[in-house]
PDB file of C-alpha atoms in Angstrom:
ATOM      1  CA  MET L  29     -74.058  51.998  27.828  1.00 53.00           C
ATOM      2  CA  GLY L  30     -71.952  53.736  29.858  1.00 58.00           C
ATOM      3  CA  LYS L  31     -71.460  57.759  29.554  1.00 69.00           C
ATOM      4  CA  LYS L  32     -73.110  60.034  27.230  1.00 83.00           C
ATOM      5  CA  GLN L  33     -71.298  61.322  23.971  1.00 87.00           C
ATOM      6  CA  PRO L  34     -69.477  64.453  24.338  1.00 90.00           C
ATOM      7  CA  HIS L  35     -70.374  67.811  22.940  1.00 89.00           C
ATOM      8  CA  PRO L  36     -69.971  67.483  19.130  1.00 88.00           C
ATOM      9  CA  LEU L  37     -67.622  70.530  19.283  1.00 90.00           C
ATOM     10  CA  ASP L  38     -65.459  68.254  21.679  1.00 91.00           C
ATOM     11  CA  ARG L  39     -63.108  66.742  18.881  1.00 93.00           C
ATOM     12  CA  ARG L  40     -60.586  65.010  21.424  1.00 94.00           C
ATOM     13  CA  GLY L  41     -63.732  64.004  23.805  1.00 92.00           C
ATOM     14  CA  GLN L  42     -65.515  62.643  20.383  1.00 93.00           C
ATOM     15  CA  GLU L  43     -62.081  60.894  19.521  1.00 95.00           C
ATOM     16  CA  GLU L  44     -61.889  59.258  22.957  1.00 95.00           C
ATOM     17  CA  HIS L  45     -65.403  58.447  22.565  1.00 95.00           C
ATOM     18  CA  GLN L  46     -64.833  56.506  19.377  1.00 95.00           C
ATOM     19  CA  ALA L  47     -61.408  55.156  20.498  1.00 96.00           C
ATOM     20  CA  ARG L  48     -63.426  53.524  23.764  1.00 95.00           C
ATOM     21  CA  GLU L  49     -65.809  52.252  21.609  1.00 96.00           C
ATOM     22  CA  GLU L  50     -64.015  50.564  19.255  1.00 98.00           C
ATOM     23  CA  GLU L  51     -62.218  48.855  22.102  1.00 98.00           C
ATOM     24  CA  PHE L  52     -65.717  47.835  23.786  1.00 97.00           C
ATOM     25  CA  GLN L  53     -66.693  46.275  20.091  1.00 98.00           C
ATOM     26  CA  ARG L  54     -63.110  44.622  20.152  1.00 98.00           C
ATOM     27  CA  ILE L  55     -63.671  43.235  23.053  1.00 98.00           C
ATOM     28  CA  VAL L  56     -67.293  41.882  22.435  1.00 98.00           C
ATOM     29  CA  GLU L  57     -66.443  40.337  19.254  1.00 97.00           C
ATOM     30  CA  GLU L  58     -63.194  38.325  20.639  1.00 98.00           C
ATOM     31  CA  THR L  59     -65.770  36.848  23.562  1.00 98.00           C
ATOM     32  CA  ARG L  60     -68.003  35.939  20.830  1.00 97.00           C
ATOM     33  CA  HIS L  61     -65.224  34.251  19.205  1.00 97.00           C
ATOM     34  CA  ALA L  62     -64.204  33.037  22.066  1.00 98.00           C
ATOM     35  CA  ASP L  63     -68.056  31.483  23.238  1.00 98.00           C
ATOM     36  CA  PHE L  64     -68.263  29.840  19.967  1.00 98.00           C
ATOM     37  CA  ALA L  65     -65.439  28.155  19.340  1.00 97.00           C
ATOM     38  CA  TRP L  66     -66.151  26.715  23.129  1.00 98.00           C
ATOM     39  CA  LEU L  67     -69.631  25.918  22.034  1.00 97.00           C
ATOM     40  CA  MET L  68     -68.306  24.247  18.812  1.00 98.00           C
ATOM     41  CA  GLY L  69     -65.400  22.521  21.322  1.00 97.00           C
ATOM     42  CA  ASN L  70     -67.881  19.999  22.663  1.00 96.00           C
ATOM     43  CA  GLN L  71     -70.242  17.261  21.054  1.00 97.00           C
ATOM     44  CA  ARG L  72     -73.639  18.847  22.814  1.00 97.00           C
ATOM     45  CA  GLY L  73     -72.741  22.287  21.670  1.00 98.00           C
ATOM     46  CA  ARG L  74     -72.430  20.744  18.064  1.00 98.00           C
ATOM     47  CA  ARG L  75     -75.777  18.995  18.059  1.00 97.00           C
ATOM     48  CA  LEU L  76     -77.101  22.653  19.360  1.00 97.00           C
ATOM     49  CA  VAL L  77     -75.575  23.860  16.708  1.00 97.00           C
ATOM     50  CA  TRP L  78     -76.745  21.593  13.487  1.00 97.00           C
ATOM     51  CA  TRP L  79     -80.203  21.841  15.603  1.00 96.00           C
ATOM     52  CA  PHE L  80     -80.508  25.368  14.793  1.00 96.00           C
ATOM     53  CA  LEU L  81     -78.793  25.751  11.009  1.00 96.00           C
ATOM     54  CA  GLU L  82     -82.074  23.022  10.766  1.00 94.00           C
ATOM     55  CA  MET L  83     -84.387  25.367  12.242  1.00 94.00           C
ATOM     56  CA  GLY L  84     -82.829  28.214  10.127  1.00 93.00           C
ATOM     57  CA  ASN L  85     -83.807  26.171   6.815  1.00 90.00           C
ATOM     58  CA  VAL L  86     -79.980  26.655   5.628  1.00 92.00           C
ATOM     59  CA  PHE L  87     -80.332  23.162   4.120  1.00 89.00           C
ATOM     60  CA  GLU L  88     -83.736  24.088   2.175  1.00 92.00           C
ATOM     61  CA  THR L  89     -85.391  26.346   0.398  1.00 93.00           C
ATOM     62  CA  SER L  90     -87.160  28.959   1.256  1.00 93.00           C
ATOM     63  CA  PHE L  91     -89.697  29.544  -1.245  1.00 95.00           C
ATOM     64  CA  ASP L  92     -93.333  28.873  -0.252  1.00 95.00           C
ATOM     65  CA  THR L  93     -96.759  29.126  -2.380  1.00 97.00           C
ATOM     66  CA  ASN L  94     -97.592  31.463   0.652  1.00 97.00           C
ATOM     67  CA  ALA L  95     -95.801  34.975   0.926  1.00 97.00           C
ATOM     68  CA  LEU L  96     -96.163  35.083   4.624  1.00 97.00           C
ATOM     69  CA  ALA L  97     -94.742  31.824   5.469  1.00 96.00           C
ATOM     70  CA  MET L  98     -92.150  32.354   2.652  1.00 96.00           C
ATOM     71  CA  ALA L  99     -90.838  35.807   4.397  1.00 96.00           C
ATOM     72  CA  ARG L 100     -90.859  33.822   7.611  1.00 96.00           C
ATOM     73  CA  LYS L 101     -88.570  30.973   6.388  1.00 95.00           C
ATOM     74  CA  SER L 102     -86.260  33.339   4.890  1.00 96.00           C
ATOM     75  CA  GLY L 103     -85.902  35.334   7.703  1.00 95.00           C
ATOM     76  CA  LEU L 104     -84.565  32.047   9.552  1.00 95.00           C
ATOM     77  CA  LYS L 105     -82.515  31.534   7.191  1.00 96.00           C
ATOM     78  CA  GLU L 106     -80.955  34.566   7.567  1.00 96.00           C
ATOM     79  CA  GLN L 107     -80.324  33.555  10.879  1.00 96.00           C
ATOM     80  CA  GLY L 108     -78.979  30.359   9.978  1.00 96.00           C
ATOM     81  CA  ILE L 109     -76.593  31.735   7.289  1.00 96.00           C
ATOM     82  CA  GLU L 110     -75.068  34.026  10.260  1.00 96.00           C
ATOM     83  CA  LEU L 111     -74.614  31.083  12.266  1.00 96.00           C
ATOM     84  CA  TRP L 112     -73.160  29.047   9.141  1.00 96.00           C
ATOM     85  CA  ARG L 113     -70.926  32.216   8.881  1.00 97.00           C
ATOM     86  CA  MET L 114     -69.307  32.233  12.129  1.00 97.00           C
ATOM     87  CA  ILE L 115     -68.373  28.667  11.764  1.00 97.00           C
ATOM     88  CA  ASN L 116     -66.839  29.273   8.808  1.00 97.00           C
ATOM     89  CA  GLU L 117     -65.503  32.200  10.284  1.00 97.00           C
ATOM     90  CA  ILE L 118     -64.248  30.635  13.716  1.00 97.00           C
ATOM     91  CA  CYS L 119     -64.306  26.799  13.516  1.00 97.00           C
ATOM     92  CA  PRO L 120     -64.524  25.684   9.933  1.00 97.00           C
ATOM     93  CA  GLU L 121     -62.646  22.407  11.237  1.00 97.00           C
ATOM     94  CA  LYS L 122     -65.325  21.486  13.585  1.00 97.00           C
ATOM     95  CA  TYR L 123     -68.319  21.649  10.700  1.00 97.00           C
ATOM     96  CA  VAL L 124     -67.082  18.473   9.379  1.00 96.00           C
ATOM     97  CA  LYS L 125     -67.099  16.731  12.646  1.00 97.00           C
ATOM     98  CA  MET L 126     -70.441  17.996  13.466  1.00 97.00           C
ATOM     99  CA  ALA L 127     -71.671  16.880  10.244  1.00 96.00           C
ATOM    100  CA  VAL L 128     -70.151  13.548  10.622  1.00 97.00           C
ATOM    101  CA  GLU L 129     -71.388  13.336  14.388  1.00 97.00           C
ATOM    102  CA  GLN L 130     -75.174  14.033  13.581  1.00 96.00           C
ATOM    103  CA  ASN L 131     -74.835  11.520  10.931  1.00 95.00           C
ATOM    104  CA  GLN L 132     -73.419   8.718  13.554  1.00 96.00           C
ATOM    105  CA  PHE L 133     -76.444  10.200  15.443  1.00 95.00           C
ATOM    106  CA  ARG L 134     -79.114   9.799  12.997  1.00 93.00           C
ATOM    107  CA  ASN L 135     -77.928   6.719  11.778  1.00 94.00           C
ATOM    108  CA  GLU L 136     -78.359   5.401  15.578  1.00 94.00           C
ATOM    109  CA  HIS L 137     -81.053   6.625  16.185  1.00 92.00           C
ATOM    110  CA  TYR L 138     -83.714   7.174  13.446  1.00 89.00           C
ATOM    111  CA  ARG L 139     -85.555   4.232  12.496  1.00 80.00           C
ATOM    112  CA  ASP L 140     -87.014   3.648   8.929  1.00 78.00           C
ATOM    113  CA  ASP L 141     -89.706   0.973   8.900  1.00 72.00           C
ATOM    114  CA  SER L 142     -90.403   1.409   5.096  1.00 69.00           C
ATOM    115  CA  THR L 143     -87.197  -0.918   4.677  1.00 61.00           C
ATOM    116  CA  ASP L 144     -88.181  -3.550   7.167  1.00 57.00           C
ATOM    117  CA  ASP L 145     -89.161  -7.148   5.350  1.00 55.00           C
ATOM    118  CA  LYS L 146     -93.021  -7.589   6.389  1.00 51.00           C
TER     119      LYS L 146
END
């Protein structure tokens, strides 16, 4: 939010402002991609991303008989889908690794008492 926009009739000023804005947006996008790749390059980061995907109901339906609950689930799902898009765009190879790690974590730490012999 640096300089204010140039006068609408100042064509050169408008073009320079537009070029600066595009360059800034490019830097923001590159930084976001680098940060996300860093996060996905670490097992803890992948665990967090998986948790965010679960919180975003990406793996579940948004349907609910209560309209407000369904709207909330749909909004969360939109956020989860955006995260999913980032995974597919920036580091799709890390998704499989993340899913395998999550499955291993669940197998190591989740105990299902219903299968125990009594």
